[in-house]
Amino acid sequence: MINFQKGLFDFQLTKEQEERAKNLHNASIIIDLLFQGPLSPQAISEEISEELKEKCEPFQDDPMTYSGMSRKIIAKMSANNEVSAFEEEWYQSGITAANRQISLSDHESIISSMAEVQMQFDKLPWLTKVLTADDIKRAKENNEKAGIVTAQETEGLGTNLELLDAMHDFGLRVLQLTYNTQNYIGAGCAEQSNAGLTNFGVKFVARLNELGIVVDTGHCGKQTTLDACKYSTKPVIASHTGVENIFNHMRCKSDEEIVAIASTGGVVGVFAMPWFVHDDPNATTINHVLDHIDYIVNLVGVDHVGIGTDWPMSDVTWSLIYFKEKIAPLLGFKKGDGPSTETVAGLEKYSYFINFTRGLVGRGYKDEDIQKIIGGNWLRVFEEVWGNGHE
């Protein structure tokens, strides 16, 4: 049993409700489908933060490299057991399966990110690479953790579908069609044109269906999302988003998109991003995140909502500030709009993940419905797209 102590958000639960939430959290398969963790700035010591700053200093002339360098070093240190909080935070969270994200932005990032992710699978005996839905179930049974290889961009693939096959062979199982801007496949959520899938994009979605890679529309524009739902023969997801009717942000989905995703049998993952779910990033709580979950349940039913937190980032504070000031604007985010150091109250660290379960208990959800939201719905999609058992 996990020892849940610190970080319990005040949902004003009774003792019976607290016990029910704890037991349910321990017993359930829990999946976070946009997992930037398991570390957060609060879980990384000041000593390590300063050490990272020193190591990254030589790369300041290359902003993109400099911005991502601290995360690369943290990943390597974690694989070598030099950051004990990596394992501790993941186990304390109760999360069974979560992303091990690779970058498909260019050929160099494809190779380097695959190596970084594979190093964690090779060196951490408690972390297993997910190839089928059974791998997640087995991880839960064995008290291990399961890493789902995913990516948020496709530019590095160009129009070469053979590279997509190679990514699947490596273990890629969830792929977002676009990031914020336009690419060969379609338009992202920051594109003014709201163009949908291109002709190549339709072929790309078909190949994802054939391979058994989940079609993700998290950052896609509205028409791209609707087109993905139209052309995909398998469930479509939005791994990490919010509800536009609650907070009108480019990263949130309209009712039409949510209904379309649900109609494919898919799932809408709700993120815990302070700038994207509520109008005051300094006063965003886990209750605001739960409001988005409630809305989706009321709109399309409890079978079509999950969790894809997307925050906090597994990074250190000085690096996150640099990212917001120098990098975020290059990725389609408006100045002052998004990723920095604020966190959702109740999810400052991944070890506080039980607050999702506690909050849902407090809102009157039944146990079986809570289990669907915190992981079961994702698992159902995976079973349909990936299958069970190794080929």
mmCIF file of C-alpha atoms in Angstrom:
data_model
loop_
_atom_site.group_PDB
_atom_site.id
_atom_site.type_symbol
_atom_site.label_atom_id
_atom_site.label_comp_id
_atom_site.label_asym_id
_atom_site.label_seq_id
_atom_site.Cartn_x
_atom_site.Cartn_y
_atom_site.Cartn_z
ATOM 1 C CA MET A 1 0.000 0.000 0.000
ATOM 2 C CA ILE A 2 1.220 3.478 -0.849
ATOM 3 C CA ASN A 3 1.682 5.771 2.122
ATOM 4 C CA PHE A 4 -0.248 8.916 1.176
ATOM 5 C CA GLN A 5 0.523 11.767 3.555
ATOM 6 C CA LYS A 6 1.696 15.101 2.187
ATOM 7 C CA GLY A 7 -0.063 17.075 -0.509
ATOM 8 C CA LEU A 8 -3.635 16.058 0.291
ATOM 9 C CA PHE A 9 -5.863 18.801 -1.103
ATOM 10 C CA ASP A 10 -8.752 19.757 1.178
ATOM 11 C CA PHE A 11 -11.831 18.226 -0.425
ATOM 12 C CA GLN A 12 -13.507 18.034 3.014
ATOM 13 C CA LEU A 13 -13.867 14.261 2.769
ATOM 14 C CA THR A 14 -15.048 12.121 5.627
ATOM 15 C CA LYS A 15 -12.758 9.469 7.110
ATOM 16 C CA GLU A 16 -14.749 6.819 5.257
ATOM 17 C CA GLN A 17 -14.337 8.664 1.968
ATOM 18 C CA GLU A 18 -10.598 9.077 2.549
ATOM 19 C CA GLU A 19 -10.212 5.354 3.179
ATOM 20 C CA ARG A 20 -12.308 4.525 0.120
ATOM 21 C CA ALA A 21 -10.202 6.821 -2.076
ATOM 22 C CA LYS A 22 -6.933 5.370 -0.784
ATOM 23 C CA ASN A 23 -8.026 1.776 -1.337
ATOM 24 C CA LEU A 24 -9.428 2.556 -4.777
ATOM 25 C CA HIS A 25 -6.274 4.375 -5.850
ATOM 26 C CA ASN A 26 -4.083 1.491 -4.720
ATOM 27 C CA ALA A 27 -6.228 -1.111 -6.461
ATOM 28 C CA SER A 28 -6.669 0.641 -9.819
ATOM 29 C CA ILE A 29 -4.702 0.756 -13.048
ATOM 30 C CA ILE A 30 -3.913 4.472 -13.331
ATOM 31 C CA ILE A 31 -2.750 6.044 -16.597
ATOM 32 C CA ASP A 32 -1.542 9.588 -17.230
ATOM 33 C CA LEU A 33 -1.325 10.004 -21.009
ATOM 34 C CA LEU A 34 0.654 13.225 -21.033
ATOM 35 C CA PHE A 35 3.102 12.581 -18.257
ATOM 36 C CA GLN A 36 5.968 15.045 -18.018
ATOM 37 C CA GLY A 37 7.122 13.381 -14.825
ATOM 38 C CA PRO A 38 7.590 11.718 -12.511
ATOM 39 C CA LEU A 39 9.764 14.573 -11.308
ATOM 40 C CA SER A 40 8.801 18.210 -10.835
ATOM 41 C CA PRO A 41 10.818 21.254 -9.766
ATOM 42 C CA GLN A 42 9.642 20.684 -6.193
ATOM 43 C CA ALA A 43 10.988 17.128 -6.252
ATOM 44 C CA ILE A 44 14.466 18.091 -7.504
ATOM 45 C CA SER A 45 16.949 19.392 -4.957
ATOM 46 C CA GLU A 46 18.495 22.843 -5.210
ATOM 47 C CA GLU A 47 21.897 21.175 -5.293
ATOM 48 C CA ILE A 48 20.994 19.217 -8.443
ATOM 49 C CA SER A 49 19.406 22.317 -9.957
ATOM 50 C CA GLU A 50 22.651 24.275 -9.600
ATOM 51 C CA GLU A 51 24.677 21.336 -10.910
ATOM 52 C CA LEU A 52 22.455 21.229 -14.005
ATOM 53 C CA LYS A 53 22.818 24.965 -14.582
ATOM 54 C CA GLU A 54 26.584 24.590 -14.611
ATOM 55 C CA LYS A 55 26.456 21.693 -17.080
ATOM 56 C CA CYS A 56 24.052 23.503 -19.405
ATOM 57 C CA GLU A 57 25.933 26.824 -19.427
ATOM 58 C CA PRO A 58 28.090 25.980 -22.491
ATOM 59 C CA PHE A 59 24.960 25.541 -24.638
ATOM 60 C CA GLN A 60 23.492 29.026 -24.134
ATOM 61 C CA ASP A 61 24.319 30.125 -27.699
ATOM 62 C CA ASP A 62 21.833 27.523 -28.985
ATOM 63 C CA PRO A 63 18.485 28.351 -27.292
ATOM 64 C CA MET A 64 16.618 25.186 -28.324
ATOM 65 C CA THR A 65 19.442 22.923 -27.156
ATOM 66 C CA TYR A 66 19.955 24.935 -23.978
ATOM 67 C CA SER A 67 16.266 24.811 -23.116
ATOM 68 C CA GLY A 68 16.032 21.033 -23.363
ATOM 69 C CA MET A 69 19.449 20.165 -21.983
ATOM 70 C CA SER A 70 18.448 20.090 -18.313
ATOM 71 C CA ARG A 71 15.645 17.602 -19.026
ATOM 72 C CA LYS A 72 18.033 15.385 -21.000
ATOM 73 C CA ILE A 73 20.525 15.357 -18.141
ATOM 74 C CA ILE A 74 17.783 14.660 -15.587
ATOM 75 C CA ALA A 75 16.598 11.695 -17.681
ATOM 76 C CA LYS A 76 20.119 10.280 -17.844
ATOM 77 C CA MET A 77 20.737 10.835 -14.132
ATOM 78 C CA SER A 78 17.427 9.165 -13.328
ATOM 79 C CA ALA A 79 18.284 6.114 -15.419
ATOM 80 C CA ASN A 80 21.572 5.858 -13.530
ATOM 81 C CA ASN A 81 19.768 6.117 -10.170
ATOM 82 C CA GLU A 82 21.464 9.445 -9.435
ATOM 83 C CA VAL A 83 18.095 11.083 -8.696
ATOM 84 C CA SER A 84 16.332 8.863 -6.176
ATOM 85 C CA ALA A 85 13.169 10.974 -6.340
ATOM 86 C CA PHE A 86 12.528 9.669 -9.871
ATOM 87 C CA GLU A 87 11.465 6.244 -8.657
ATOM 88 C CA GLU A 88 10.079 7.502 -5.346
ATOM 89 C CA GLU A 89 7.746 10.065 -6.944
ATOM 90 C CA TRP A 90 6.444 7.616 -9.548
ATOM 91 C CA TYR A 91 5.632 4.971 -6.962
ATOM 92 C CA GLN A 92 4.148 7.493 -4.567
ATOM 93 C CA SER A 93 1.858 8.772 -7.344
ATOM 94 C CA GLY A 94 0.226 5.381 -7.825
ATOM 95 C CA ILE A 95 0.411 5.862 -11.617
ATOM 96 C CA THR A 96 0.732 2.497 -13.365
ATOM 97 C CA ALA A 97 1.478 3.612 -16.914
ATOM 98 C CA ALA A 98 2.560 6.901 -18.453
ATOM 99 C CA ASN A 99 4.443 8.451 -21.354
ATOM 100 C CA ARG A 100 8.072 8.007 -22.173
ATOM 101 C CA GLN A 101 8.043 10.653 -24.859
ATOM 102 C CA ILE A 102 10.286 10.784 -27.915
ATOM 103 C CA SER A 103 10.768 13.746 -30.259
ATOM 104 C CA LEU A 104 10.042 13.443 -33.985
ATOM 105 C CA SER A 105 10.891 17.058 -34.831
ATOM 106 C CA ASP A 106 13.939 16.152 -36.973
ATOM 107 C CA HIS A 107 16.208 13.182 -37.653
ATOM 108 C CA GLU A 108 18.726 14.144 -34.978
ATOM 109 C CA SER A 109 16.057 14.454 -32.273
ATOM 110 C CA ILE A 110 14.493 11.155 -33.343
ATOM 111 C CA ILE A 111 17.754 9.287 -32.805
ATOM 112 C CA SER A 112 18.770 11.036 -29.581
ATOM 113 C CA SER A 113 15.340 10.854 -27.944
ATOM 114 C CA MET A 114 14.928 7.172 -28.810
ATOM 115 C CA ALA A 115 18.303 6.501 -27.175
ATOM 116 C CA GLU A 116 17.352 8.462 -24.051
ATOM 117 C CA VAL A 117 14.042 6.652 -23.642
ATOM 118 C CA GLN A 118 15.506 3.213 -24.351
ATOM 119 C CA MET A 119 18.220 3.852 -21.776
ATOM 120 C CA GLN A 120 15.539 4.165 -19.083
ATOM 121 C CA PHE A 121 13.912 0.892 -20.146
ATOM 122 C CA ASP A 122 17.291 -0.851 -20.202
ATOM 123 C CA LYS A 123 18.586 0.440 -16.885
ATOM 124 C CA LEU A 124 15.521 0.640 -14.654
ATOM 125 C CA PRO A 125 14.399 -2.884 -13.683
ATOM 126 C CA TRP A 126 10.992 -1.639 -12.518
ATOM 127 C CA LEU A 127 10.142 0.148 -15.805
ATOM 128 C CA THR A 128 8.830 -1.841 -18.773
ATOM 129 C CA LYS A 129 8.172 -0.719 -22.348
ATOM 130 C CA VAL A 130 4.519 -1.032 -23.349
ATOM 131 C CA LEU A 131 3.843 -2.862 -26.608
ATOM 132 C CA THR A 132 0.372 -4.217 -25.841
ATOM 133 C CA ALA A 133 -2.373 -3.511 -23.332
ATOM 134 C CA ASP A 134 -1.387 -6.661 -21.437
ATOM 135 C CA ASP A 135 1.976 -5.056 -20.615
ATOM 136 C CA ILE A 136 0.146 -2.441 -18.555
ATOM 137 C CA LYS A 137 -1.923 -5.056 -16.745
ATOM 138 C CA ARG A 138 1.198 -7.104 -16.058
ATOM 139 C CA ALA A 139 3.029 -4.071 -14.679
ATOM 140 C CA LYS A 140 0.208 -3.523 -12.186
ATOM 141 C CA GLU A 141 0.269 -7.175 -11.121
ATOM 142 C CA ASN A 142 4.051 -7.102 -10.637
ATOM 143 C CA ASN A 143 4.184 -3.711 -8.880
ATOM 144 C CA GLU A 144 6.189 -2.289 -11.771
ATOM 145 C CA LYS A 145 5.688 0.792 -13.930
ATOM 146 C CA ALA A 146 4.852 0.826 -17.628
ATOM 147 C CA GLY A 147 6.215 3.353 -20.118
ATOM 148 C CA ILE A 148 4.147 4.165 -23.206
ATOM 149 C CA VAL A 149 6.286 5.491 -26.060
ATOM 150 C CA THR A 150 4.535 8.545 -27.538
ATOM 151 C CA ALA A 151 5.367 11.639 -29.579
ATOM 152 C CA GLN A 152 3.762 15.050 -30.010
ATOM 153 C CA GLU A 153 5.078 16.059 -33.432
ATOM 154 C CA THR A 154 5.700 14.443 -36.818
ATOM 155 C CA GLU A 155 7.889 16.896 -38.779
ATOM 156 C CA GLY A 156 10.945 14.644 -38.667
ATOM 157 C CA LEU A 157 9.073 11.906 -40.518
ATOM 158 C CA GLY A 158 8.392 14.156 -43.511
ATOM 159 C CA THR A 159 6.171 12.197 -45.870
ATOM 160 C CA ASN A 160 8.063 8.932 -45.406
ATOM 161 C CA LEU A 161 5.583 6.400 -44.081
ATOM 162 C CA GLU A 162 8.353 3.789 -43.846
ATOM 163 C CA LEU A 163 9.858 5.808 -40.999
ATOM 164 C CA LEU A 164 6.483 5.575 -39.253
ATOM 165 C CA ASP A 165 6.750 1.784 -39.546
ATOM 166 C CA ALA A 166 10.215 1.962 -37.983
ATOM 167 C CA MET A 167 8.887 4.067 -35.102
ATOM 168 C CA HIS A 168 6.211 1.439 -34.463
ATOM 169 C CA ASP A 169 8.874 -1.271 -34.461
ATOM 170 C CA PHE A 170 10.725 0.710 -31.797
ATOM 171 C CA GLY A 171 7.565 0.839 -29.673
ATOM 172 C CA LEU A 172 5.736 4.052 -30.634
ATOM 173 C CA ARG A 173 2.107 3.510 -29.648
ATOM 174 C CA VAL A 174 0.504 6.998 -29.505
ATOM 175 C CA LEU A 175 1.200 9.797 -31.998
ATOM 176 C CA GLN A 176 -0.149 13.330 -32.128
ATOM 177 C CA LEU A 177 -0.881 14.428 -35.701
ATOM 178 C CA THR A 178 0.172 18.082 -35.319
ATOM 179 C CA TYR A 179 1.598 20.369 -32.704
ATOM 180 C CA ASN A 180 0.375 23.993 -32.689
ATOM 181 C CA THR A 181 1.184 24.915 -36.273
ATOM 182 C CA GLN A 182 0.740 23.548 -39.804
ATOM 183 C CA ASN A 183 2.610 20.474 -40.986
ATOM 184 C CA TYR A 184 2.339 17.917 -43.785
ATOM 185 C CA ILE A 185 -0.597 16.238 -42.043
ATOM 186 C CA GLY A 186 -2.837 19.114 -41.026
ATOM 187 C CA ALA A 187 -3.262 22.318 -39.064
ATOM 188 C CA GLY A 188 -2.516 22.748 -35.391
ATOM 189 C CA CYS A 189 -4.629 24.684 -32.925
ATOM 190 C CA ALA A 190 -2.632 27.913 -33.389
ATOM 191 C CA GLU A 191 -3.193 28.069 -37.160
ATOM 192 C CA GLN A 192 -5.652 30.811 -38.164
ATOM 193 C CA SER A 193 -6.714 28.954 -41.315
ATOM 194 C CA ASN A 194 -8.299 26.055 -39.388
ATOM 195 C CA ALA A 195 -7.422 23.818 -42.330
ATOM 196 C CA GLY A 196 -8.166 20.157 -41.785
ATOM 197 C CA LEU A 197 -6.231 17.074 -42.786
ATOM 198 C CA THR A 198 -4.250 17.256 -46.012
ATOM 199 C CA ASN A 199 -4.455 14.455 -48.584
ATOM 200 C CA PHE A 200 -1.269 13.066 -47.075
ATOM 201 C CA GLY A 201 -2.805 13.449 -43.626
ATOM 202 C CA VAL A 202 -5.655 11.134 -44.586
ATOM 203 C CA LYS A 203 -3.098 8.522 -45.712
ATOM 204 C CA PHE A 204 -1.123 9.069 -42.509
ATOM 205 C CA VAL A 205 -4.170 8.387 -40.320
ATOM 206 C CA ALA A 206 -4.899 5.228 -42.327
ATOM 207 C CA ARG A 207 -1.331 4.016 -41.752
ATOM 208 C CA LEU A 208 -1.603 4.679 -38.021
ATOM 209 C CA ASN A 209 -4.770 2.571 -38.002
ATOM 210 C CA GLU A 210 -3.033 -0.252 -39.876
ATOM 211 C CA LEU A 211 0.009 -0.255 -37.597
ATOM 212 C CA GLY A 212 -1.918 0.026 -34.360
ATOM 213 C CA ILE A 213 -0.769 3.480 -33.271
ATOM 214 C CA VAL A 214 -3.369 5.595 -31.469
ATOM 215 C CA VAL A 215 -4.381 8.763 -33.349
ATOM 216 C CA ASP A 216 -3.904 11.710 -30.972
ATOM 217 C CA THR A 217 -5.417 15.162 -31.667
ATOM 218 C CA GLY A 218 -4.285 16.939 -28.500
ATOM 219 C CA HIS A 219 -2.756 20.001 -30.191
ATOM 220 C CA CYS A 220 -4.693 19.716 -33.448
ATOM 221 C CA GLY A 221 -6.900 22.470 -34.828
ATOM 222 C CA LYS A 222 -10.657 21.994 -34.836
ATOM 223 C CA GLN A 223 -11.065 20.839 -38.437
ATOM 224 C CA THR A 224 -8.029 18.562 -38.202
ATOM 225 C CA THR A 225 -9.590 16.944 -35.138
ATOM 226 C CA LEU A 226 -12.950 16.528 -36.871
ATOM 227 C CA ASP A 227 -11.287 15.120 -39.989
ATOM 228 C CA ALA A 228 -9.245 12.661 -37.930
ATOM 229 C CA CYS A 229 -12.471 11.411 -36.376
ATOM 230 C CA LYS A 230 -14.081 11.165 -39.820
ATOM 231 C CA TYR A 231 -11.306 9.185 -41.493
ATOM 232 C CA SER A 232 -9.960 7.039 -38.650
ATOM 233 C CA THR A 233 -11.339 3.514 -38.393
ATOM 234 C CA LYS A 234 -10.048 3.206 -34.822
ATOM 235 C CA PRO A 235 -10.751 5.290 -31.705
ATOM 236 C CA VAL A 236 -9.322 8.817 -31.807
ATOM 237 C CA ILE A 237 -8.115 10.563 -28.663
ATOM 238 C CA ALA A 238 -7.053 13.979 -27.416
ATOM 239 C CA SER A 239 -4.360 12.995 -24.934
ATOM 240 C CA HIS A 240 -4.251 16.358 -23.156
ATOM 241 C CA THR A 241 -6.746 19.160 -23.573
ATOM 242 C CA GLY A 242 -9.586 20.988 -21.834
ATOM 243 C CA VAL A 243 -13.120 22.188 -22.444
ATOM 244 C CA GLU A 244 -13.493 25.323 -24.554
ATOM 245 C CA ASN A 245 -16.876 26.102 -23.007
ATOM 246 C CA ILE A 246 -15.236 26.313 -19.578
ATOM 247 C CA PHE A 247 -12.115 28.205 -20.607
ATOM 248 C CA ASN A 248 -11.857 29.559 -24.137
ATOM 249 C CA HIS A 249 -8.245 28.797 -24.999
ATOM 250 C CA MET A 250 -6.778 27.541 -28.271
ATOM 251 C CA ARG A 251 -5.620 24.394 -26.470
ATOM 252 C CA CYS A 252 -9.153 23.428 -25.433
ATOM 253 C CA LYS A 253 -11.689 21.460 -27.459
ATOM 254 C CA SER A 254 -15.152 22.552 -28.579
ATOM 255 C CA ASP A 255 -18.236 20.484 -27.809
ATOM 256 C CA GLU A 256 -18.298 19.429 -31.470
ATOM 257 C CA GLU A 257 -14.772 18.012 -31.224
ATOM 258 C CA ILE A 258 -15.463 16.248 -27.924
ATOM 259 C CA VAL A 259 -18.600 14.633 -29.342
ATOM 260 C CA ALA A 260 -16.710 13.611 -32.499
ATOM 261 C CA ILE A 261 -13.906 11.981 -30.483
ATOM 262 C CA ALA A 262 -16.419 10.140 -28.310
ATOM 263 C CA SER A 263 -18.281 8.935 -31.408
ATOM 264 C CA THR A 264 -15.145 7.049 -32.499
ATOM 265 C CA GLY A 265 -15.029 5.295 -29.142
ATOM 266 C CA GLY A 266 -12.185 7.583 -28.130
ATOM 267 C CA VAL A 267 -11.214 9.445 -24.995
ATOM 268 C CA VAL A 268 -10.579 13.096 -24.142
ATOM 269 C CA GLY A 269 -7.725 13.513 -21.668
ATOM 270 C CA VAL A 270 -7.963 16.526 -19.366
ATOM 271 C CA PHE A 271 -4.769 18.396 -18.605
ATOM 272 C CA ALA A 272 -3.642 20.113 -15.411
ATOM 273 C CA MET A 273 -2.175 23.224 -17.006
ATOM 274 C CA PRO A 274 -2.748 26.360 -14.913
ATOM 275 C CA TRP A 275 -2.851 28.635 -17.990
ATOM 276 C CA PHE A 276 -5.232 26.469 -20.001
ATOM 277 C CA VAL A 277 -8.004 25.438 -17.591
ATOM 278 C CA HIS A 278 -8.659 28.619 -15.590
ATOM 279 C CA ASP A 279 -8.160 32.361 -16.067
ATOM 280 C CA ASP A 280 -5.751 32.841 -13.151
ATOM 281 C CA PRO A 281 -2.658 30.596 -13.289
ATOM 282 C CA ASN A 282 -1.772 31.615 -9.738
ATOM 283 C CA ALA A 283 -5.126 30.498 -8.357
ATOM 284 C CA THR A 284 -5.786 27.312 -10.340
ATOM 285 C CA THR A 285 -6.660 24.283 -8.231
ATOM 286 C CA ILE A 286 -7.365 20.653 -8.952
ATOM 287 C CA ASN A 287 -11.058 21.516 -8.581
ATOM 288 C CA HIS A 288 -10.819 23.547 -11.786
ATOM 289 C CA VAL A 289 -9.360 20.487 -13.531
ATOM 290 C CA LEU A 290 -12.154 18.301 -12.156
ATOM 291 C CA ASP A 291 -14.694 20.800 -13.514
ATOM 292 C CA HIS A 292 -13.457 19.962 -17.031
ATOM 293 C CA ILE A 293 -13.833 16.249 -16.302
ATOM 294 C CA ASP A 294 -17.385 16.783 -15.029
ATOM 295 C CA TYR A 295 -18.303 18.715 -18.167
ATOM 296 C CA ILE A 296 -17.091 15.967 -20.516
ATOM 297 C CA VAL A 297 -18.884 13.289 -18.493
ATOM 298 C CA ASN A 298 -22.115 15.264 -18.720
ATOM 299 C CA LEU A 299 -21.639 15.878 -22.452
ATOM 300 C CA VAL A 300 -20.589 12.449 -23.767
ATOM 301 C CA GLY A 301 -20.567 10.053 -20.802
ATOM 302 C CA VAL A 302 -18.053 8.674 -18.348
ATOM 303 C CA ASP A 303 -16.552 6.247 -20.904
ATOM 304 C CA HIS A 304 -14.894 9.059 -22.860
ATOM 305 C CA VAL A 305 -12.789 11.041 -20.398
ATOM 306 C CA GLY A 306 -9.339 10.415 -18.983
ATOM 307 C CA ILE A 307 -6.315 12.243 -17.588
ATOM 308 C CA GLY A 308 -3.308 13.660 -19.449
ATOM 309 C CA THR A 309 -1.859 16.140 -16.977
ATOM 310 C CA ASP A 310 0.950 17.648 -19.111
ATOM 311 C CA TRP A 311 2.290 19.280 -15.932
ATOM 312 C CA PRO A 312 4.347 19.800 -13.856
ATOM 313 C CA MET A 313 7.374 19.464 -16.110
ATOM 314 C CA SER A 314 10.234 17.182 -15.118
ATOM 315 C CA ASP A 315 12.619 20.109 -15.022
ATOM 316 C CA VAL A 316 14.079 22.792 -12.777
ATOM 317 C CA THR A 317 12.760 26.310 -12.190
ATOM 318 C CA TRP A 318 15.455 28.323 -13.993
ATOM 319 C CA SER A 319 15.034 26.177 -17.104
ATOM 320 C CA LEU A 320 11.242 26.541 -17.112
ATOM 321 C CA ILE A 321 11.522 30.324 -16.912
ATOM 322 C CA TYR A 322 13.930 30.291 -19.857
ATOM 323 C CA PHE A 323 11.523 28.076 -21.809
ATOM 324 C CA LYS A 324 8.623 30.464 -21.270
ATOM 325 C CA GLU A 325 10.606 33.541 -22.245
ATOM 326 C CA LYS A 326 12.644 32.190 -25.180
ATOM 327 C CA ILE A 327 11.110 28.977 -26.530
ATOM 328 C CA ALA A 328 7.335 28.998 -26.031
ATOM 329 C CA PRO A 329 6.806 31.888 -28.508
ATOM 330 C CA LEU A 330 8.673 29.854 -31.166
ATOM 331 C CA LEU A 331 6.206 26.991 -30.690
ATOM 332 C CA GLY A 332 3.074 28.992 -31.407
ATOM 333 C CA PHE A 333 2.290 30.197 -27.891
ATOM 334 C CA LYS A 334 1.512 33.881 -27.457
ATOM 335 C CA LYS A 335 3.802 35.877 -25.188
ATOM 336 C CA GLY A 336 2.864 35.290 -21.578
ATOM 337 C CA ASP A 337 0.604 32.397 -22.498
ATOM 338 C CA GLY A 338 1.784 29.285 -20.856
ATOM 339 C CA PRO A 339 4.501 27.067 -19.640
ATOM 340 C CA SER A 340 6.400 28.556 -16.731
ATOM 341 C CA THR A 341 6.618 27.707 -13.037
ATOM 342 C CA GLU A 342 3.020 27.883 -11.817
ATOM 343 C CA THR A 343 1.351 24.621 -10.868
ATOM 344 C CA VAL A 344 -2.165 23.474 -10.092
ATOM 345 C CA ALA A 345 -2.819 23.518 -6.343
ATOM 346 C CA GLY A 346 -3.236 19.874 -5.425
ATOM 347 C CA LEU A 347 -0.903 18.655 -8.169
ATOM 348 C CA GLU A 348 2.359 20.437 -7.453
ATOM 349 C CA LYS A 349 4.100 17.050 -7.556
ATOM 350 C CA TYR A 350 3.203 13.759 -9.192
ATOM 351 C CA SER A 351 3.206 12.112 -5.782
ATOM 352 C CA TYR A 352 -0.031 14.042 -5.131
ATOM 353 C CA PHE A 353 -1.869 12.219 -7.927
ATOM 354 C CA ILE A 354 -4.272 10.605 -5.460
ATOM 355 C CA ASN A 355 -6.011 13.989 -5.332
ATOM 356 C CA PHE A 356 -7.715 13.051 -8.608
ATOM 357 C CA THR A 357 -9.238 9.995 -6.978
ATOM 358 C CA ARG A 358 -10.071 11.868 -3.791
ATOM 359 C CA GLY A 359 -11.682 14.697 -5.739
ATOM 360 C CA LEU A 360 -13.820 12.329 -7.791
ATOM 361 C CA VAL A 361 -14.918 10.539 -4.625
ATOM 362 C CA GLY A 362 -15.879 13.903 -3.158
ATOM 363 C CA ARG A 363 -17.948 14.705 -6.265
ATOM 364 C CA GLY A 364 -20.015 11.568 -5.858
ATOM 365 C CA TYR A 365 -18.640 9.354 -8.616
ATOM 366 C CA LYS A 366 -19.081 5.588 -8.255
ATOM 367 C CA ASP A 367 -15.957 3.455 -7.855
ATOM 368 C CA GLU A 368 -16.271 1.842 -11.295
ATOM 369 C CA ASP A 369 -16.628 5.260 -12.938
ATOM 370 C CA ILE A 370 -13.607 6.636 -11.099
ATOM 371 C CA GLN A 371 -11.582 3.663 -12.295
ATOM 372 C CA LYS A 372 -12.598 4.428 -15.881
ATOM 373 C CA ILE A 373 -11.556 8.080 -15.581
ATOM 374 C CA ILE A 374 -8.183 7.488 -13.905
ATOM 375 C CA GLY A 375 -7.082 4.777 -16.327
ATOM 376 C CA GLY A 376 -9.707 2.306 -17.465
ATOM 377 C CA ASN A 377 -10.884 4.326 -20.452
ATOM 378 C CA TRP A 378 -7.358 4.671 -21.805
ATOM 379 C CA LEU A 379 -6.820 0.950 -21.340
ATOM 380 C CA ARG A 380 -9.996 0.166 -23.295
ATOM 381 C CA VAL A 381 -8.752 2.249 -26.252
ATOM 382 C CA PHE A 382 -5.349 0.567 -26.093
ATOM 383 C CA GLU A 383 -6.944 -2.876 -26.115
ATOM 384 C CA GLU A 384 -8.871 -1.969 -29.247
ATOM 385 C CA VAL A 385 -5.974 -0.319 -31.111
ATOM 386 C CA TRP A 386 -2.988 -2.374 -29.908
ATOM 387 C CA GLY A 387 -4.592 -5.638 -28.885
ATOM 388 C CA ASN A 388 -3.626 -7.928 -26.017
ATOM 389 C CA GLY A 389 -0.572 -10.152 -25.885
ATOM 390 C CA HIS A 390 2.558 -10.114 -28.037
ATOM 391 C CA GLU A 391 2.427 -11.142 -31.655
#
